[in-house]
JSON list of C-alpha atoms in Angstrom, two decimals:
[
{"chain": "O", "resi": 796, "resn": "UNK", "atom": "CA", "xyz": [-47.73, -197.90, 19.49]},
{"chain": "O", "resi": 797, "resn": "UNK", "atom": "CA", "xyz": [-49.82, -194.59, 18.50]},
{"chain": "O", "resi": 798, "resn": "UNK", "atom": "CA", "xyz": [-52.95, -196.81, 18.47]},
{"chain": "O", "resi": 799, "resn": "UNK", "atom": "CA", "xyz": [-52.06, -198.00, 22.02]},
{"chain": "O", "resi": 800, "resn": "UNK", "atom": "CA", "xyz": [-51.00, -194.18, 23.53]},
{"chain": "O", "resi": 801, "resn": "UNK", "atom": "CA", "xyz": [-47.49, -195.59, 24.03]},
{"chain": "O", "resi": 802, "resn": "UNK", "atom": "CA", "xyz": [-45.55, -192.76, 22.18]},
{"chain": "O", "resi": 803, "resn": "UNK", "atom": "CA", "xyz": [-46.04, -190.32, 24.55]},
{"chain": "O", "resi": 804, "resn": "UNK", "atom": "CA", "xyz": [-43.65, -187.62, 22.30]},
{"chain": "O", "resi": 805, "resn": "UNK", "atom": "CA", "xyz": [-46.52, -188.03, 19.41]},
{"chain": "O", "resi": 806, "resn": "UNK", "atom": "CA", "xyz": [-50.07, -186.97, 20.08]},
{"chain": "O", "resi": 807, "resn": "UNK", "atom": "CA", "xyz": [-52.38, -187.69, 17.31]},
{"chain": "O", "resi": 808, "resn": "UNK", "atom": "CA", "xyz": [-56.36, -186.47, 18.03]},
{"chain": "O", "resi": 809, "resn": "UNK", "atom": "CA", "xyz": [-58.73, -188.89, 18.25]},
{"chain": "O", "resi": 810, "resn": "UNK", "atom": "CA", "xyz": [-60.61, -187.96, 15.58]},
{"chain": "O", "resi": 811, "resn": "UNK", "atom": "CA", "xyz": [-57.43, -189.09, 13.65]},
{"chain": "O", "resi": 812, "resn": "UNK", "atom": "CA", "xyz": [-56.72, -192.35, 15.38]},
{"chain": "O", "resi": 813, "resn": "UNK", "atom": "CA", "xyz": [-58.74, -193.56, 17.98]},
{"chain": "O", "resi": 814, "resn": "UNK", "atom": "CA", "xyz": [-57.40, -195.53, 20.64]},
{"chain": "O", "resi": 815, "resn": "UNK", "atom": "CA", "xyz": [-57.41, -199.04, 20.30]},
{"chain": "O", "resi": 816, "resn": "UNK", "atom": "CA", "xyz": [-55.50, -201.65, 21.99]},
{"chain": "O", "resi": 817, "resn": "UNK", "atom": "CA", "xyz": [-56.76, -204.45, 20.14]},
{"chain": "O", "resi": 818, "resn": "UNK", "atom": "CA", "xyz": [-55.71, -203.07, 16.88]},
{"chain": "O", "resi": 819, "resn": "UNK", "atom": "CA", "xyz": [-52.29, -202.08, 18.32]},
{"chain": "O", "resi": 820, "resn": "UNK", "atom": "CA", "xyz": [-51.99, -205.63, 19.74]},
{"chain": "O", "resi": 821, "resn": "UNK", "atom": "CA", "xyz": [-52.74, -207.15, 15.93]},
{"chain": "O", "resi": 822, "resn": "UNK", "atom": "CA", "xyz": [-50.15, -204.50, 14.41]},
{"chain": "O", "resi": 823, "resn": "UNK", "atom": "CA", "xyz": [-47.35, -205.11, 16.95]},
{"chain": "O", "resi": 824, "resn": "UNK", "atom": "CA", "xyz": [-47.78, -209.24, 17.28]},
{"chain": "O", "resi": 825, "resn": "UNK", "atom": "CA", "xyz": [-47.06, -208.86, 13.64]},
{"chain": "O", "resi": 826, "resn": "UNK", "atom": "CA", "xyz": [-44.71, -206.83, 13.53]},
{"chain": "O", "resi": 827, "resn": "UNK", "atom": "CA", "xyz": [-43.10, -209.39, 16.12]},
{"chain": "O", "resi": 828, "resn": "UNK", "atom": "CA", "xyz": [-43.62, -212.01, 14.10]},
{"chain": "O", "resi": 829, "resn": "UNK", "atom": "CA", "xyz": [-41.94, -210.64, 10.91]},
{"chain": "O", "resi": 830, "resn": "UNK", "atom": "CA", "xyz": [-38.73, -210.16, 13.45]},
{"chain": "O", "resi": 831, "resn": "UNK", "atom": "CA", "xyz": [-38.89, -207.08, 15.21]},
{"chain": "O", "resi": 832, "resn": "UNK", "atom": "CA", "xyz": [-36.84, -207.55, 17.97]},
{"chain": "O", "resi": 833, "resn": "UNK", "atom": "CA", "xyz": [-38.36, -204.01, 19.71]},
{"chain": "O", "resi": 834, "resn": "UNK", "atom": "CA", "xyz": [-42.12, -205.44, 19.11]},
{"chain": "O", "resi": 835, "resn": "UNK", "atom": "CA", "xyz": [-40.97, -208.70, 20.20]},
{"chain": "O", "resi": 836, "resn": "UNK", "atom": "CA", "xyz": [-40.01, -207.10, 23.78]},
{"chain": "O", "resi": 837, "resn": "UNK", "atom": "CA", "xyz": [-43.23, -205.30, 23.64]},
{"chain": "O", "resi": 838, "resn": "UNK", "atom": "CA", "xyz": [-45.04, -208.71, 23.49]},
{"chain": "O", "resi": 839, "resn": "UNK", "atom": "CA", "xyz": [-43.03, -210.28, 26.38]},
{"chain": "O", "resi": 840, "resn": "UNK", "atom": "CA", "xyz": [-43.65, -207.32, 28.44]},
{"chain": "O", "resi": 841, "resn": "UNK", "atom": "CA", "xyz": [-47.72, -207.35, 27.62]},
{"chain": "O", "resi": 842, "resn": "UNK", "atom": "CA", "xyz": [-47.83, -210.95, 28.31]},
{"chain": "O", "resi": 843, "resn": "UNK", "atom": "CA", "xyz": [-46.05, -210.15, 31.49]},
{"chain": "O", "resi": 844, "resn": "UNK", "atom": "CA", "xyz": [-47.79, -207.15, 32.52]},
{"chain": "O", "resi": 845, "resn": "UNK", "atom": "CA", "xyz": [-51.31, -207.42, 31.26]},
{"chain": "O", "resi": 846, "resn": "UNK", "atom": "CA", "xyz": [-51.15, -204.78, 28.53]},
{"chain": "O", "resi": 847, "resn": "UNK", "atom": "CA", "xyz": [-52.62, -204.20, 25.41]},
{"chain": "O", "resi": 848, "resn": "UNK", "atom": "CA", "xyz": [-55.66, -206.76, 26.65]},
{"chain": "O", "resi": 849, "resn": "UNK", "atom": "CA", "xyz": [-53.27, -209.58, 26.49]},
{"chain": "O", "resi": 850, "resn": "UNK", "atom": "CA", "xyz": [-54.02, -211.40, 29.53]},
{"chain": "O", "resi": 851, "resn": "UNK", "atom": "CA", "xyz": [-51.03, -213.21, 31.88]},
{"chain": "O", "resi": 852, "resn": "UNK", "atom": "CA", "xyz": [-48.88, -215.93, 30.39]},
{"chain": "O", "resi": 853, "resn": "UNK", "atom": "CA", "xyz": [-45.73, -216.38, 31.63]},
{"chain": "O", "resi": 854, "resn": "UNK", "atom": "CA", "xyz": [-44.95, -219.11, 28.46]},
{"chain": "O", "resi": 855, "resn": "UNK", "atom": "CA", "xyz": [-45.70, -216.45, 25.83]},
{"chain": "O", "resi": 856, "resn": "UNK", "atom": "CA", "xyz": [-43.94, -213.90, 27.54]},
{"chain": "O", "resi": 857, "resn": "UNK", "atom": "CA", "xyz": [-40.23, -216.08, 27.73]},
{"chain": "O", "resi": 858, "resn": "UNK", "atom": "CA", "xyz": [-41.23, -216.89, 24.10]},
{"chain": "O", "resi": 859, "resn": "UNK", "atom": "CA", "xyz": [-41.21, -213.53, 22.81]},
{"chain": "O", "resi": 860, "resn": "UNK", "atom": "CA", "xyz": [-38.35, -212.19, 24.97]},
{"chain": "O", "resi": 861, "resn": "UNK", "atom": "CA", "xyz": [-36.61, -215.34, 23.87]},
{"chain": "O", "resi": 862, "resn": "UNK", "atom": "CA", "xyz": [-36.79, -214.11, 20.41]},
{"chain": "O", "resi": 863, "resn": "UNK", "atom": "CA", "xyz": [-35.68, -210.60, 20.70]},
{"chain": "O", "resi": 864, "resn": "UNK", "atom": "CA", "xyz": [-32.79, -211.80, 23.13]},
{"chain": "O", "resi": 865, "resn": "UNK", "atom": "CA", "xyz": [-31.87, -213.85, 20.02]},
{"chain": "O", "resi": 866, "resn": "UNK", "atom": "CA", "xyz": [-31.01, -210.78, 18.44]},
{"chain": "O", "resi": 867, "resn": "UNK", "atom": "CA", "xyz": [-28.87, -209.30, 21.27]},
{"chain": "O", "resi": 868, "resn": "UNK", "atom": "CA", "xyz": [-31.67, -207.12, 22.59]},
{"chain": "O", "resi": 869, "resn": "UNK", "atom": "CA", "xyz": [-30.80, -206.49, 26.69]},
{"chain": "O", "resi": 870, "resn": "UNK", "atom": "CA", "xyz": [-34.44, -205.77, 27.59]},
{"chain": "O", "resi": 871, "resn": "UNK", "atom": "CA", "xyz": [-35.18, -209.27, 26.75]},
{"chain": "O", "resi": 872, "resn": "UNK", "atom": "CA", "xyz": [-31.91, -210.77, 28.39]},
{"chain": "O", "resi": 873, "resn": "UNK", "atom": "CA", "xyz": [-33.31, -208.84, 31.69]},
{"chain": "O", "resi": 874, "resn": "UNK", "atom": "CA", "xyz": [-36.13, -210.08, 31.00]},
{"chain": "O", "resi": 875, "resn": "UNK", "atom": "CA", "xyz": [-35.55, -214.06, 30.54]},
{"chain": "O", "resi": 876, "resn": "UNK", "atom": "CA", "xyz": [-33.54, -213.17, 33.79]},
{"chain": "O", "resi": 877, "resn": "UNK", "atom": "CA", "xyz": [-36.13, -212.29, 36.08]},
{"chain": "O", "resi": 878, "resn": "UNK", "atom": "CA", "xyz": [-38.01, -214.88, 35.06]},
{"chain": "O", "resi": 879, "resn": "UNK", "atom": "CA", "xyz": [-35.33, -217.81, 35.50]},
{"chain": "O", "resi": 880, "resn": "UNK", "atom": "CA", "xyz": [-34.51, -215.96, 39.08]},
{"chain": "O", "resi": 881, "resn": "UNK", "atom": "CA", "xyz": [-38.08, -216.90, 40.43]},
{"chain": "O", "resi": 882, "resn": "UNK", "atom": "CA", "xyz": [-39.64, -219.61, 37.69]},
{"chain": "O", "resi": 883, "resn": "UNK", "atom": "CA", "xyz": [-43.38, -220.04, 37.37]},
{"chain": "O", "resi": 884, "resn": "UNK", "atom": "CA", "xyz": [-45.02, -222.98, 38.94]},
{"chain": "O", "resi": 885, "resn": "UNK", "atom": "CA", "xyz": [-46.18, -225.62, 36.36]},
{"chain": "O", "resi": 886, "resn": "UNK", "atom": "CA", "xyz": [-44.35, -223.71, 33.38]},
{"chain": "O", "resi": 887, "resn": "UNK", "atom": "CA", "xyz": [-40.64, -223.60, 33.79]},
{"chain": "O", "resi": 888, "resn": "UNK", "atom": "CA", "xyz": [-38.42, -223.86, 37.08]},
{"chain": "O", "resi": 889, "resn": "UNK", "atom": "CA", "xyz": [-36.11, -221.20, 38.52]},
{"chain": "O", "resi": 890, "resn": "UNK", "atom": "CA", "xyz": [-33.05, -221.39, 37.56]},
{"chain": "O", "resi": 891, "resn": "UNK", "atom": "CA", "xyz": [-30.26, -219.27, 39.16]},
{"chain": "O", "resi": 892, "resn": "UNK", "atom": "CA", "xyz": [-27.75, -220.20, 36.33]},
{"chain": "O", "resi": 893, "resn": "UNK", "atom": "CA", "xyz": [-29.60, -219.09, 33.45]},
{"chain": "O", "resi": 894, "resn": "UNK", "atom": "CA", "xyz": [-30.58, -216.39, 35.43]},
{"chain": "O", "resi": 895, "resn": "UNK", "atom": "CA", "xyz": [-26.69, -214.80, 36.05]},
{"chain": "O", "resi": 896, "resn": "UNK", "atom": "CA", "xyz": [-26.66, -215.67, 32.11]},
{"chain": "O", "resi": 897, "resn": "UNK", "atom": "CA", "xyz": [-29.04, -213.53, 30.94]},
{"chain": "O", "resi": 898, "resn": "UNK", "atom": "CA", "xyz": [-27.99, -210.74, 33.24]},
{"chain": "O", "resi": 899, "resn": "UNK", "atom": "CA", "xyz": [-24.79, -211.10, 32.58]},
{"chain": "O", "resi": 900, "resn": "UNK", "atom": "CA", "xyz": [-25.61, -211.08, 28.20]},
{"chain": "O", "resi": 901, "resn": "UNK", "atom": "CA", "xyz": [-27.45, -207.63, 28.96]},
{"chain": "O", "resi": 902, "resn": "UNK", "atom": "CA", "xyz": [-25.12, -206.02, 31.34]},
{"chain": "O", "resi": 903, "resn": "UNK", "atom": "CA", "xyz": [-22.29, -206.55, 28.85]},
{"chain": "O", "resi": 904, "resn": "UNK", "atom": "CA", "xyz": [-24.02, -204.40, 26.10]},
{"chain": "O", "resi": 905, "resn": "UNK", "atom": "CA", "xyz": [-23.92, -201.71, 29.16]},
{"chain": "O", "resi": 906, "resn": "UNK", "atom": "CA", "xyz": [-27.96, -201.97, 30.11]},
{"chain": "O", "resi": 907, "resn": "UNK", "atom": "CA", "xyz": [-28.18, -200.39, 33.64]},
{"chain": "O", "resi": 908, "resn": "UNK", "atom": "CA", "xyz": [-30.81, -202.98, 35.40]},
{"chain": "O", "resi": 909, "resn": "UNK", "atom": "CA", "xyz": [-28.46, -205.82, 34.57]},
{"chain": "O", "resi": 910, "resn": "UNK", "atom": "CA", "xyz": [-25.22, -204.05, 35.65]},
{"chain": "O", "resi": 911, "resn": "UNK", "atom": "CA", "xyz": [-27.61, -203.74, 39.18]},
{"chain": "O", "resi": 912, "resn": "UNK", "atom": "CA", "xyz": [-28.43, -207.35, 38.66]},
{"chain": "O", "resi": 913, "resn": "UNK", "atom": "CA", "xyz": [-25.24, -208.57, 38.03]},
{"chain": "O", "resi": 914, "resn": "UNK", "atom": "CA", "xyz": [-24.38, -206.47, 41.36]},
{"chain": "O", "resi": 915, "resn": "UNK", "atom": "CA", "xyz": [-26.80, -208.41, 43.30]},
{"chain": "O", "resi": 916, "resn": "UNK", "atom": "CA", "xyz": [-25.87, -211.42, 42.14]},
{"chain": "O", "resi": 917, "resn": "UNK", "atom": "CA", "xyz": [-22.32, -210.97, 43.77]},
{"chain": "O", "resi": 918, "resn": "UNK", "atom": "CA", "xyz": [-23.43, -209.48, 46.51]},
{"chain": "O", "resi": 919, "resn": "UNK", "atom": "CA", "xyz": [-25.94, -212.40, 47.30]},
{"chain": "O", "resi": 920, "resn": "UNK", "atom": "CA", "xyz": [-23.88, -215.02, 45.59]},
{"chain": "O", "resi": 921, "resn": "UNK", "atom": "CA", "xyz": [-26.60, -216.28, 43.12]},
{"chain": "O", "resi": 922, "resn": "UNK", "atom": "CA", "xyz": [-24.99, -218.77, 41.17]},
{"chain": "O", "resi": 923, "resn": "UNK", "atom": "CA", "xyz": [-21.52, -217.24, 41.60]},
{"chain": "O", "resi": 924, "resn": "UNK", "atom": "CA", "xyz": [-19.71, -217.10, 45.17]},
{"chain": "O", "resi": 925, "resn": "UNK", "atom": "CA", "xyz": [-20.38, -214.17, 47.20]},
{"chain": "O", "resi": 926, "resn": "UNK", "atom": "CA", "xyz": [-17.56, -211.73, 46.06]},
{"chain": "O", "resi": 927, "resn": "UNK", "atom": "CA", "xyz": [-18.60, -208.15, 47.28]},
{"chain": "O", "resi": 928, "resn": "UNK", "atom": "CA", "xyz": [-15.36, -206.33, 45.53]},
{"chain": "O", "resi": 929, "resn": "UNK", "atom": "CA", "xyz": [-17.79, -207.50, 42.41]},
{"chain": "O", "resi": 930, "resn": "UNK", "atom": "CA", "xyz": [-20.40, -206.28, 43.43]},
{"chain": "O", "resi": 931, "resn": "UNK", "atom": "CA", "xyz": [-19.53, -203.22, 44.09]},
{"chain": "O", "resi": 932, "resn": "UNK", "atom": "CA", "xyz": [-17.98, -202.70, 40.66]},
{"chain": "O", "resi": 933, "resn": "UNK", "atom": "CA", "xyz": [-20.77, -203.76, 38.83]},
{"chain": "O", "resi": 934, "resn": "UNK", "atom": "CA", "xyz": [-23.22, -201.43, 41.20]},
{"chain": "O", "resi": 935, "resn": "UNK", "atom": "CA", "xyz": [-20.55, -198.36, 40.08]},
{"chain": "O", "resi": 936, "resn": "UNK", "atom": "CA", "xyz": [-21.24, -199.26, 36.87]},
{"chain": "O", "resi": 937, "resn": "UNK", "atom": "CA", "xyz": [-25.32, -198.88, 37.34]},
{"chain": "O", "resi": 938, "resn": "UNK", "atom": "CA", "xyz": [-24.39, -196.01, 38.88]},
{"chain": "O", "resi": 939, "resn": "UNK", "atom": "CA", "xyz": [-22.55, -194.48, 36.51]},
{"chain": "O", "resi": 940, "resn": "UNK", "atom": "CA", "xyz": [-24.99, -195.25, 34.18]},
{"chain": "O", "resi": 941, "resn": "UNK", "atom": "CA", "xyz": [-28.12, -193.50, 35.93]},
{"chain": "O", "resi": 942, "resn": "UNK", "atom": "CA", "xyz": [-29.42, -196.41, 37.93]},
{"chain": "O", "resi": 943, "resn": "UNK", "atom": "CA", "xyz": [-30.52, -194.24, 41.10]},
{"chain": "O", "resi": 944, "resn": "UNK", "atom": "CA", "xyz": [-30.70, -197.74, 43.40]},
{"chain": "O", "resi": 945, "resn": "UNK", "atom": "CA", "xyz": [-27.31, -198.95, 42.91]},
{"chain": "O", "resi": 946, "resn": "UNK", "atom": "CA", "xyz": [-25.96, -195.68, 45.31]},
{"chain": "O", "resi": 947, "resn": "UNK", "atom": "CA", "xyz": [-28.41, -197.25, 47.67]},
{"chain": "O", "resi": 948, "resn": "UNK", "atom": "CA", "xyz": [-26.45, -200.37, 47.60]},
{"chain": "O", "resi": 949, "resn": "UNK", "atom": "CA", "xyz": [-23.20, -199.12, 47.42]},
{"chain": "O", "resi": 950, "resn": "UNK", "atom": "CA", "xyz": [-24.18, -197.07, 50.36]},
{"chain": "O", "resi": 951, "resn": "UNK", "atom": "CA", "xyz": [-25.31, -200.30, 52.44]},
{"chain": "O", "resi": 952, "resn": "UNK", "atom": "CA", "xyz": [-21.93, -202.13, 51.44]},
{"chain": "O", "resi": 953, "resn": "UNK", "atom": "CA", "xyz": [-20.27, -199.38, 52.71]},
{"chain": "O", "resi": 954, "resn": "UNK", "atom": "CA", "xyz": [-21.74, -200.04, 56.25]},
{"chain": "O", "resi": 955, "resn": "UNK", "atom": "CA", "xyz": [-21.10, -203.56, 56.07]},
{"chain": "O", "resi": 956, "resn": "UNK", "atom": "CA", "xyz": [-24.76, -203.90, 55.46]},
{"chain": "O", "resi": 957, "resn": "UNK", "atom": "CA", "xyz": [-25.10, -206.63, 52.58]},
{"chain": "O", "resi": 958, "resn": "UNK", "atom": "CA", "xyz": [-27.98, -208.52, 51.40]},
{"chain": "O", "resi": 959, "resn": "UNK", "atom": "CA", "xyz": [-27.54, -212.62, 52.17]},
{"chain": "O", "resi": 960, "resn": "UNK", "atom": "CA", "xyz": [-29.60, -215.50, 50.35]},
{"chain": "O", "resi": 961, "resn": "UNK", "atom": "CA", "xyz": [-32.17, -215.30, 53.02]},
{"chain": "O", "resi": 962, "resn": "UNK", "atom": "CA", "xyz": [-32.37, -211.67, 52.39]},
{"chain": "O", "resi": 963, "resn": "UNK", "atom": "CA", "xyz": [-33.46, -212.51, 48.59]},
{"chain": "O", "resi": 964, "resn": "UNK", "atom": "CA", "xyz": [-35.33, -215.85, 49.09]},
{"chain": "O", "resi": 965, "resn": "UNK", "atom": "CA", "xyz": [-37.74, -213.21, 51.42]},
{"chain": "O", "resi": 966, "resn": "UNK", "atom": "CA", "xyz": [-37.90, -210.12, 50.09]},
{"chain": "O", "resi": 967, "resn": "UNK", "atom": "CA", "xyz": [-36.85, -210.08, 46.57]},
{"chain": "O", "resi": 968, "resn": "UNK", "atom": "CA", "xyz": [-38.44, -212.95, 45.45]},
{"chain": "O", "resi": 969, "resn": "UNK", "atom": "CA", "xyz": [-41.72, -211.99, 47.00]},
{"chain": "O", "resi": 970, "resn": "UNK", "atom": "CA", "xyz": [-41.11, -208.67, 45.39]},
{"chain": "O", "resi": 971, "resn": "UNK", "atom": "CA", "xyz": [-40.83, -209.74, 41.66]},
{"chain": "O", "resi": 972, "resn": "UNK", "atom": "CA", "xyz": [-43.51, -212.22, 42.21]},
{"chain": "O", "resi": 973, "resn": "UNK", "atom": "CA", "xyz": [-45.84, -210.09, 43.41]},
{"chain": "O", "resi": 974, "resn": "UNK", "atom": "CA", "xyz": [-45.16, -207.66, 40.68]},
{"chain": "O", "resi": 975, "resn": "UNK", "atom": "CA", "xyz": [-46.12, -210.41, 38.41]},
{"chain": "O", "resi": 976, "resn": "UNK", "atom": "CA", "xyz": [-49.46, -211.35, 39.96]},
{"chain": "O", "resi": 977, "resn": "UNK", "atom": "CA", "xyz": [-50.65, -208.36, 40.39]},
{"chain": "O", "resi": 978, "resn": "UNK", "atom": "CA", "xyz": [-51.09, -207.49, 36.98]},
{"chain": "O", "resi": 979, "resn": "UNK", "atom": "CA", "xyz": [-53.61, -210.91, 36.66]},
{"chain": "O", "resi": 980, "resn": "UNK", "atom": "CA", "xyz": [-56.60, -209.74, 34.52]},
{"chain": "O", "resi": 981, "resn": "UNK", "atom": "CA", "xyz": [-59.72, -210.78, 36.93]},
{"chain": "O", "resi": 982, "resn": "UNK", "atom": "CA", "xyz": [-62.78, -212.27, 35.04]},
{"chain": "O", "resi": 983, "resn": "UNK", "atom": "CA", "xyz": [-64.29, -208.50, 34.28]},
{"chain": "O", "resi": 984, "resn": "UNK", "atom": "CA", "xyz": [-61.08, -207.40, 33.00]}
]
């Protein structure tokens, strides 16, 4: 993580340790390997996201998050539930069950993006009827535990303005799927 700039707390010179991502990549795949649930997450995310000069893949992404979810790690669960919620073509299919799951596994250990998740899975009744009492509790809870868009939310329920299935087929699928395309590396990348 110091050879990647990804501690921002600790700043080494570079005269000391020069950047380098491909080093940091080798050094944090292995630590991943060896079991590591952290540096597991750190792959899935890279895969993901484009980082470290890993390029896009969806497969190794679920992989990696799969392992650190393995040992209880809520990042991953979130993870492994965003992907489920949309799929990937020609990888693995959405799946609104495994989805809730996963949400549901990292919510429980108190992680405030699932607790929102798991709110907006009641409120749009993703694989569990709409039930906006639910909701609500579990957007307190994200609340309560510093997740600034679960007021928002709370708010809107409050005016009888709730999110419906169309509402997330639209926008909030287009949203997460967006987010992962547009961190494709391009040929020059």
């Amino acid at each position: 993580m110091l050879l990647a700039r990804e501690l921002p707390q600790v700043s080494v010179p570079d005269n000391y340790l020069p950047l380098d991502f491909n080093a940091a990549r080798v050094n944090i795949e292995k630590a991943a390997y060896h079991g590591f649930a952290k540096a597991q997450v750190k792959m899935g995310a890279a895969y993901e996201l484009c980082q470290l000069g890993c390029d896009f893949n969806p497969a190794l992404s679920l992989h990696y998050n799969a392992l650190a979810a393995r040992q209880g790690e809520p990042e991953a669960e979130m993870a492994i539930s965003k992907w489920f919620l949309c799929g990937h073509e020609g990888v693995f299919e959405k799946n609104d069950e495994l989805a809730f799951t996963y949400a549901q596994r990292a919510a429980q250990s108190g992680f405030p993006t699932a607790e929102f998740a798991l709110g907006y899975f009641y409120e749009v009744g993703l694989h569990v009827p709409v039930d906006i009492k639910e909701a609500r509790s579990w957007y307190a809870k994200a609340a309560a535990s510093g997740n600034k868009d679960a007021n928002n939310r709370i708010e809107s329920i409050s005016r009888s303005k709730t999110l419906t299935r169309k509402d997330h087929e639209k926008v909030a699928i287009a949203r997460i799927k967006s987010r992962y395309g547009s961190h494709r590396r391009g040929p020059n990348a």
